[in-house]
Coordinates of C-alpha atoms in Angstrom, one line a residue:
M25 CA -75.4 -49.8 60.2
L26 CA -72.2 -47.5 61.4
N27 CA -70.8 -49.9 63.5
G28 CA -67.2 -49.7 62.5
Q29 CA -68.2 -47.0 59.6
K30 CA -68.3 -43.8 62.1
R31 CA -65.6 -42.1 59.6
W32 CA -68.0 -42.3 57.0
L33 CA -70.9 -40.3 59.4
Y34 CA -68.7 -37.8 61.4
I35 CA -66.1 -37.4 59.0
A36 CA -67.6 -37.7 54.8
V37 CA -71.1 -35.9 55.6
P38 CA -69.8 -32.5 56.8
I39 CA -67.0 -32.8 54.3
F40 CA -69.7 -33.6 51.9
F41 CA -71.8 -30.3 52.6
F42 CA -68.5 -28.2 53.1
W43 CA -68.1 -28.4 49.1
F44 CA -71.5 -28.7 48.5
F45 CA -72.0 -25.4 49.6
G46 CA -68.6 -24.0 49.3
Q47 CA -68.5 -25.0 45.3
I48 CA -71.5 -22.5 44.9
D49 CA -70.3 -19.8 46.5
K50 CA -67.4 -20.4 44.0
V51 CA -69.0 -21.0 40.9
G52 CA -72.1 -19.3 41.8
I53 CA -70.2 -16.1 39.9
S54 CA -70.4 -17.9 36.4
I55 CA -74.3 -17.8 36.5
I56 CA -74.4 -14.4 38.3
Q57 CA -72.5 -12.3 35.4
T58 CA -74.8 -13.8 33.1
D59 CA -77.3 -11.4 34.7
P60 CA -77.6 -8.3 33.0
E61 CA -79.0 -6.2 36.4
F62 CA -75.6 -7.4 38.1
L63 CA -73.7 -6.5 35.4
N64 CA -74.9 -2.7 34.8
A65 CA -75.4 -2.7 38.9
L66 CA -71.6 -2.9 39.5
G67 CA -70.6 -1.4 36.3
I68 CA -69.1 -4.2 34.2
T69 CA -69.9 -3.0 30.6
G70 CA -68.3 -1.7 27.6
D71 CA -65.3 -3.1 25.3
D72 CA -63.5 -4.6 28.3
K73 CA -66.6 -5.9 29.8
N74 CA -65.3 -9.7 29.3
A75 CA -61.7 -8.8 31.0
K76 CA -63.3 -7.7 33.9
I77 CA -65.8 -10.6 34.5
G78 CA -62.8 -12.7 34.4
L79 CA -60.7 -10.7 36.7
L80 CA -63.7 -10.7 39.3
S81 CA -62.8 -15.4 38.5
F82 CA -58.8 -14.0 38.2
V83 CA -58.2 -12.6 41.7
F84 CA -60.4 -15.2 43.5
T85 CA -58.2 -17.7 42.1
I86 CA -54.7 -16.3 42.8
A87 CA -56.1 -15.5 46.9
Y88 CA -57.5 -19.4 46.8
G89 CA -54.1 -21.1 45.7
V90 CA -51.2 -18.8 47.6
S91 CA -53.6 -19.1 50.5
N92 CA -53.3 -23.0 50.2
L93 CA -49.9 -22.5 50.9
F94 CA -50.5 -20.6 54.5
W95 CA -53.6 -22.6 55.3
G96 CA -51.7 -25.9 54.5
F97 CA -49.2 -25.0 57.9
I98 CA -51.5 -23.5 59.8
I99 CA -53.9 -27.1 59.7
D100 CA -50.5 -29.6 60.5
K101 CA -50.1 -27.2 63.5
L102 CA -54.3 -26.6 65.2
G103 CA -55.7 -29.2 63.1
A104 CA -58.5 -29.3 60.7
R105 CA -61.8 -29.1 62.5
K106 CA -60.4 -25.3 64.1
T107 CA -58.9 -24.3 60.3
A108 CA -62.6 -25.6 59.1
I109 CA -64.8 -23.3 60.9
A110 CA -62.7 -20.4 61.1
G111 CA -62.3 -20.7 57.2
L112 CA -66.2 -21.0 57.0
F113 CA -66.7 -17.5 59.2
V114 CA -64.6 -15.8 56.7
W115 CA -65.8 -17.0 53.7
T116 CA -70.1 -17.2 55.7
I117 CA -69.0 -13.2 55.9
T118 CA -67.9 -12.4 52.4
M119 CA -71.4 -13.6 51.1
I120 CA -72.6 -10.9 52.8
T121 CA -70.7 -8.4 51.4
S122 CA -70.6 -9.3 48.4
G123 CA -74.5 -8.7 48.5
L124 CA -74.3 -5.4 50.0
A125 CA -71.8 -4.3 47.2
N126 CA -72.2 -1.1 45.2
S127 CA -69.6 -0.9 43.2
Y128 CA -67.0 -3.0 40.7
E129 CA -64.0 -2.7 43.0
V130 CA -66.0 -3.3 46.3
F131 CA -66.9 -6.8 45.1
L132 CA -63.6 -7.3 43.6
L133 CA -62.4 -6.5 47.2
S134 CA -64.8 -9.3 48.3
R135 CA -63.9 -12.0 46.1
I136 CA -60.3 -11.4 47.0
I137 CA -61.2 -12.2 51.1
L138 CA -63.2 -15.0 49.1
G139 CA -60.7 -17.2 47.6
F140 CA -58.5 -16.6 51.1
G141 CA -61.4 -17.4 53.4
E142 CA -62.1 -21.0 51.1
G143 CA -58.7 -21.6 50.3
M144 CA -58.4 -23.5 53.1
M145 CA -60.5 -26.2 51.5
I146 CA -58.2 -28.9 49.6
P147 CA -56.1 -28.8 53.3
V148 CA -58.9 -29.5 55.8
S149 CA -60.0 -32.1 53.1
G150 CA -56.9 -33.8 52.7
K151 CA -55.9 -33.5 56.3
F152 CA -59.2 -35.5 57.1
I153 CA -59.1 -38.0 54.6
S154 CA -55.5 -38.9 55.4
N155 CA -55.8 -38.7 59.3
W156 CA -59.7 -40.9 58.9
F157 CA -59.7 -43.1 56.2
N158 CA -57.2 -46.4 55.6
K159 CA -55.1 -46.4 52.4
R160 CA -56.9 -49.4 50.9
E161 CA -59.9 -46.8 50.7
L162 CA -58.9 -43.4 49.6
G163 CA -60.8 -43.4 46.5
K164 CA -64.4 -44.1 47.9
A165 CA -63.4 -42.1 50.8
Q166 CA -61.9 -38.5 48.3
A167 CA -65.4 -39.4 46.2
S168 CA -67.6 -38.8 48.6
W169 CA -66.2 -35.1 48.7
L170 CA -66.0 -34.5 45.5
T171 CA -69.0 -35.5 45.4
G172 CA -70.1 -32.6 46.5
N173 CA -67.4 -30.5 44.7
Y174 CA -69.8 -31.0 41.7
L175 CA -73.4 -31.7 43.4
G176 CA -73.5 -28.1 44.6
P177 CA -72.8 -27.0 41.2
A178 CA -75.2 -29.1 39.4
I179 CA -78.1 -27.9 42.1
G180 CA -76.7 -24.9 42.4
A181 CA -76.7 -23.8 38.6
V182 CA -80.6 -24.7 39.1
L183 CA -81.4 -22.3 41.9
L184 CA -79.1 -19.5 41.1
V185 CA -81.3 -18.9 38.3
L186 CA -84.5 -19.6 40.3
V187 CA -83.5 -17.3 42.7
I188 CA -81.9 -14.0 40.2
S189 CA -85.4 -14.5 38.6
L190 CA -87.4 -14.5 41.7
L191 CA -86.2 -12.3 44.0
H192 CA -82.7 -10.3 43.1
W193 CA -79.2 -10.9 42.7
Q194 CA -78.2 -9.7 45.9
A195 CA -80.8 -12.4 47.5
A196 CA -78.3 -15.7 46.1
F197 CA -75.5 -14.5 48.4
F198 CA -77.3 -14.3 51.4
M199 CA -78.7 -17.5 51.1
L200 CA -75.3 -18.6 51.2
A201 CA -74.8 -17.2 53.7
A202 CA -77.5 -18.4 55.3
F203 CA -76.2 -22.1 54.4
N204 CA -72.9 -21.9 56.3
L205 CA -74.0 -20.1 59.3
I206 CA -77.4 -22.9 60.0
I207 CA -75.7 -26.1 58.0
N208 CA -71.6 -26.5 57.9
I209 CA -70.5 -24.5 60.6
P210 CA -72.7 -26.6 63.3
M211 CA -71.7 -29.7 61.3
F212 CA -67.2 -29.1 62.0
I213 CA -68.4 -27.8 65.7
F214 CA -70.3 -31.1 66.9
M215 CA -69.2 -33.7 64.1
T216 CA -65.9 -33.5 63.6
R217 CA -62.7 -34.5 65.6
N218 CA -58.5 -33.9 64.3
T219 CA -58.3 -38.0 64.6
P220 CA -60.0 -40.7 65.4
E221 CA -58.4 -41.3 68.6
E222 CA -59.8 -38.3 69.4
H223 CA -63.0 -39.2 68.9
P224 CA -65.3 -40.2 71.4
H225 CA -67.7 -42.6 68.9
V226 CA -64.8 -44.8 67.4
S227 CA -64.6 -48.2 68.1
K228 CA -61.0 -49.7 68.8
E229 CA -61.5 -51.8 66.2
E230 CA -62.3 -49.4 64.0
L231 CA -59.6 -47.0 64.6
A232 CA -57.5 -50.5 64.2
F233 CA -58.2 -51.2 60.5
I234 CA -58.2 -46.8 60.0
R235 CA -54.5 -47.3 60.8
Q236 CA -53.6 -50.5 59.5
S237 CA -52.5 -49.1 56.3
Y238 CA -50.2 -46.6 57.5
D239 CA -48.3 -49.2 59.2
Q240 CA -47.3 -51.4 56.4
D241 CA -46.7 -48.9 54.2
N242 CA -44.7 -47.1 56.5
E243 CA -42.2 -50.2 56.5
S244 CA -42.0 -50.9 52.9
N245 CA -42.3 -47.1 51.9
A246 CA -41.0 -45.0 55.2
S247 CA -38.4 -43.2 53.4
E248 CA -40.5 -42.2 50.6
N249 CA -43.6 -41.2 52.8
K250 CA -41.6 -38.6 54.9
S251 CA -40.4 -36.4 52.2
F252 CA -43.6 -36.0 49.5
A253 CA -41.6 -33.6 48.2
Q254 CA -38.6 -35.8 47.1
D255 CA -40.5 -37.9 45.2
Y256 CA -41.1 -37.0 41.4
R257 CA -44.4 -38.6 40.9
F258 CA -45.9 -35.4 43.3
W259 CA -44.4 -33.0 41.1
I260 CA -46.3 -34.5 38.5
V261 CA -49.5 -34.3 40.1
W262 CA -48.7 -31.2 40.8
F263 CA -48.2 -30.1 37.1
G264 CA -51.3 -32.4 36.4
M265 CA -53.2 -30.5 38.6
L266 CA -51.6 -27.0 37.4
V267 CA -53.6 -28.0 34.0
C268 CA -56.3 -29.6 35.1
S269 CA -57.3 -26.2 37.1
F270 CA -56.5 -24.6 33.7
L271 CA -58.9 -26.2 32.3
F272 CA -61.4 -26.4 34.8
F273 CA -62.2 -23.1 35.4
G274 CA -62.0 -21.8 32.0
I275 CA -64.5 -24.0 31.4
S276 CA -67.0 -23.6 34.1
I277 CA -66.7 -19.6 35.0
W278 CA -67.3 -19.0 31.0
L279 CA -69.9 -22.1 30.4
P280 CA -72.8 -20.6 30.9
T281 CA -71.7 -17.4 28.9
Y282 CA -70.9 -19.5 26.3
L283 CA -73.9 -21.1 26.0
I284 CA -76.1 -17.8 25.9
E285 CA -73.8 -15.4 23.8
A286 CA -72.2 -17.7 21.6
K287 CA -74.8 -20.7 21.1
G288 CA -78.5 -18.6 21.8
F289 CA -79.6 -20.5 24.4
E290 CA -82.2 -19.0 27.1
K291 CA -81.8 -18.8 30.8
E292 CA -83.6 -22.2 31.0
G293 CA -81.4 -23.9 28.5
M294 CA -78.2 -22.8 29.8
S295 CA -78.7 -24.0 33.5
S296 CA -79.8 -27.2 31.9
I297 CA -76.4 -27.5 29.9
T298 CA -74.4 -26.4 33.1
S299 CA -76.2 -28.5 35.8
L300 CA -75.6 -31.7 33.4
S301 CA -72.2 -31.0 33.0
W302 CA -71.5 -30.1 36.8
L303 CA -73.1 -34.3 36.6
F304 CA -70.9 -34.9 34.3
A305 CA -68.2 -34.0 36.7
L306 CA -70.1 -36.2 39.7
G307 CA -69.9 -38.9 37.0
F308 CA -66.6 -39.0 36.4
V309 CA -65.5 -39.3 40.3
V310 CA -67.7 -41.9 41.4
A311 CA -65.8 -43.8 38.3
C312 CA -62.6 -42.8 39.2
G313 CA -63.2 -43.5 42.9
Y314 CA -64.0 -46.9 42.3
L315 CA -61.8 -47.5 39.3
A316 CA -58.9 -46.3 41.1
D317 CA -59.2 -48.6 44.1
K318 CA -60.0 -51.6 41.6
T319 CA -57.3 -50.8 39.1
R320 CA -55.0 -49.1 41.0
R321 CA -54.0 -47.1 37.7
P322 CA -54.5 -43.4 38.5
S323 CA -51.7 -41.9 36.6
L324 CA -53.4 -44.1 33.6
M325 CA -56.2 -43.1 34.3
A326 CA -56.0 -39.3 34.3
S327 CA -53.9 -39.6 30.9
I328 CA -57.1 -41.1 29.3
L329 CA -58.5 -38.3 30.3
F330 CA -56.6 -35.9 29.0
S331 CA -56.9 -37.1 26.3
L332 CA -60.8 -37.3 26.5
T333 CA -60.8 -33.6 27.5
A334 CA -58.6 -32.4 23.9
V335 CA -61.0 -34.4 21.8
F336 CA -64.1 -33.0 23.5
L337 CA -63.1 -29.6 23.6
T338 CA -61.9 -30.1 19.4
V339 CA -65.3 -31.4 18.9
A340 CA -67.2 -28.3 20.5
V341 CA -65.5 -26.1 18.4
F342 CA -66.2 -28.0 15.1
I343 CA -69.8 -29.6 15.6
P344 CA -72.6 -27.2 14.5
N345 CA -75.4 -28.5 16.4
P346 CA -75.9 -26.0 19.8
I347 CA -76.9 -28.7 22.2
M348 CA -73.6 -31.3 21.3
A349 CA -71.5 -28.8 21.4
G350 CA -72.7 -27.7 24.9
I351 CA -72.9 -31.1 26.1
C352 CA -69.1 -31.6 24.8
M353 CA -67.8 -28.5 26.7
G354 CA -69.6 -30.4 29.7
L355 CA -68.3 -33.7 29.0
A356 CA -64.5 -31.8 28.7
M357 CA -65.0 -30.6 31.8
G358 CA -66.7 -33.8 33.8
C359 CA -63.6 -35.0 32.7
Q360 CA -61.1 -32.7 34.5
G361 CA -63.0 -33.4 37.6
G362 CA -62.1 -37.0 37.5
V363 CA -58.3 -35.8 37.4
F364 CA -59.0 -33.0 40.3
H365 CA -60.2 -36.3 42.5
L366 CA -57.2 -38.9 41.0
S367 CA -54.4 -36.2 41.6
N368 CA -55.8 -35.2 45.8
M369 CA -55.8 -39.3 45.5
L370 CA -52.2 -39.5 44.7
M371 CA -51.1 -36.5 46.9
V372 CA -52.6 -38.4 49.8
K373 CA -50.7 -41.3 48.6
Y374 CA -47.6 -39.8 48.7
S375 CA -47.3 -38.2 51.9
T376 CA -48.6 -38.9 55.4
P377 CA -51.2 -38.1 58.2
Q378 CA -48.2 -35.5 59.5
T379 CA -47.7 -34.5 56.0
A380 CA -50.6 -34.2 54.4
G381 CA -51.6 -30.5 55.2
R382 CA -48.5 -29.3 53.4
A383 CA -49.4 -31.7 50.6
A384 CA -52.7 -30.4 49.6
G385 CA -51.7 -26.9 50.5
L386 CA -48.9 -27.2 47.4
L387 CA -51.8 -29.2 45.6
G388 CA -54.0 -26.6 46.2
F389 CA -52.0 -24.0 45.0
T390 CA -52.7 -24.8 41.4
N391 CA -55.9 -23.1 41.7
I392 CA -54.0 -20.2 40.5
M393 CA -54.4 -21.6 37.1
G394 CA -58.0 -21.5 36.7
G395 CA -57.5 -17.3 37.7
F396 CA -55.0 -17.0 34.5
S397 CA -57.3 -19.3 32.7
S398 CA -60.4 -17.2 33.4
Y399 CA -59.1 -13.6 32.7
I400 CA -57.3 -14.9 29.5
M401 CA -60.4 -16.3 28.1
G402 CA -61.7 -13.1 29.1
W403 CA -59.3 -11.3 27.5
L404 CA -59.5 -13.3 24.4
R405 CA -62.7 -13.0 23.7
D406 CA -62.6 -8.7 24.1
L407 CA -59.7 -9.8 21.0
S408 CA -61.3 -11.7 18.8
G409 CA -64.8 -9.6 19.3
G410 CA -66.8 -12.0 21.8
D411 CA -65.7 -15.2 19.6
F412 CA -64.7 -18.3 21.6
S413 CA -62.8 -20.5 19.3
T414 CA -59.4 -19.0 19.9
S415 CA -59.8 -19.7 23.5
I416 CA -60.7 -23.0 23.1
A417 CA -58.2 -24.0 21.5
M418 CA -56.0 -22.4 24.0
L419 CA -57.8 -25.1 26.4
I420 CA -56.6 -27.8 23.9
F421 CA -52.9 -27.1 23.6
A422 CA -53.2 -27.3 27.4
A423 CA -55.0 -30.7 27.9
I424 CA -52.4 -32.1 25.7
L425 CA -49.7 -30.9 28.2
G426 CA -51.6 -32.7 31.0
L427 CA -51.7 -35.9 28.9
G428 CA -47.6 -35.6 28.5
A429 CA -46.9 -34.9 31.8
Y430 CA -48.7 -38.6 33.7
I431 CA -46.9 -40.2 30.7
F432 CA -43.6 -39.7 32.7
S433 CA -45.3 -41.7 35.8
I434 CA -47.3 -45.1 33.9
K435 CA -44.1 -47.4 33.6
K436 CA -43.5 -47.2 37.3
E437 CA -46.9 -47.4 38.5
A438 CA -47.1 -50.6 36.3
A439 CA -44.0 -51.9 37.7
E440 CA -45.2 -51.1 41.2
L441 CA -49.0 -52.9 40.4
S442 CA -46.4 -55.4 39.1
L443 CA -44.1 -55.8 42.2
S444 CA -47.8 -55.8 45.1
P445 CA -50.8 -57.3 43.8
L446 CA -54.4 -56.4 44.3
T447 CA -55.7 -57.4 47.6
E448 CA -58.9 -57.2 49.4
Q449 CA -58.6 -56.3 53.0
K450 CA -61.9 -55.6 54.8
I451 CA -62.6 -54.4 58.6
Q452 CA -63.9 -57.2 61.4
V453 CA -66.4 -55.6 63.8

């Protein structure tokens, strides 16, 4: 069954679990911050409680975004495999440190180090995808690991609530450290290689298929692909990702708190809606992966998703039913999951295997906006006595900015499609 398809086993599977557990590490704080014992243990109380909560995500995403630039250059020099293993060891140590933290300041420092450790995730994934997959299957290849990006928190939300209820908030961090040591690190050591040429189990036929589209694209678009930074469409994608990060982190980090404090959900109901929201994101990723390869209109799709985000957030503000408001917030988050997938696919399209690490690093830097979003939302809540309306209005405005950016690339995308008709390329093994 895997003859000629080894790239899906040796690369897609490790990257899937890479993101599956990595995202639980990253966004698990949104669940843990609803636990009163956690808040009291670290002194997260008082009139500025929400700002302190927001600061935890702020420092993480700042470190995460800035380190993407650093990791992007390192990956292009050392390769994705060694970089991934190094980053995994860093964030495993920070999970243990987080569980042992006995003050807000120590925990805050552990979030900064975690941000630096996990900052290599987008560049590593972009580099592997660029090196190992045919350009006609980028949508499906990206979706294979982005599935872990959203399925992890969907399952993790329920798992973390269960662990905290049965044991303690500290046990959640120790569990996440164990996942890395037992699953992620061994996978990257024993299964992956930087390129298919280095892997002993990749056939000549599969290698020829992987490299086929690069030869064709380089003949027609050599100058464009060699200098992605000179392509204005890359910077449209980059700005779109700034907005996407602002929206996605703002919603995902505060959603559990929103459901409990603004809509009156119990922890079980909160975990159900939160998990459903991550499943919405997964659904949008899978749909976008399929439709992007079929229609080759990712910019148009991103424009539609930003529009839907603004609509869902607006409905969430005005609809009186708590369940429907929570679902609308989840659908808005799901739409941004789709934008994230399309952005990473376009990043690979506008770069080459040699520059994919740097391009992905620049794209990953946009996660810095997620930190501003989470902190500003907490600050606005403190100013408004805990109300979410002002924060959500800010997110609606951000969605409109994202829509405005992608409109500029729709026309050229349509023109390119008319000059390059859809073709089906299948591997012969």
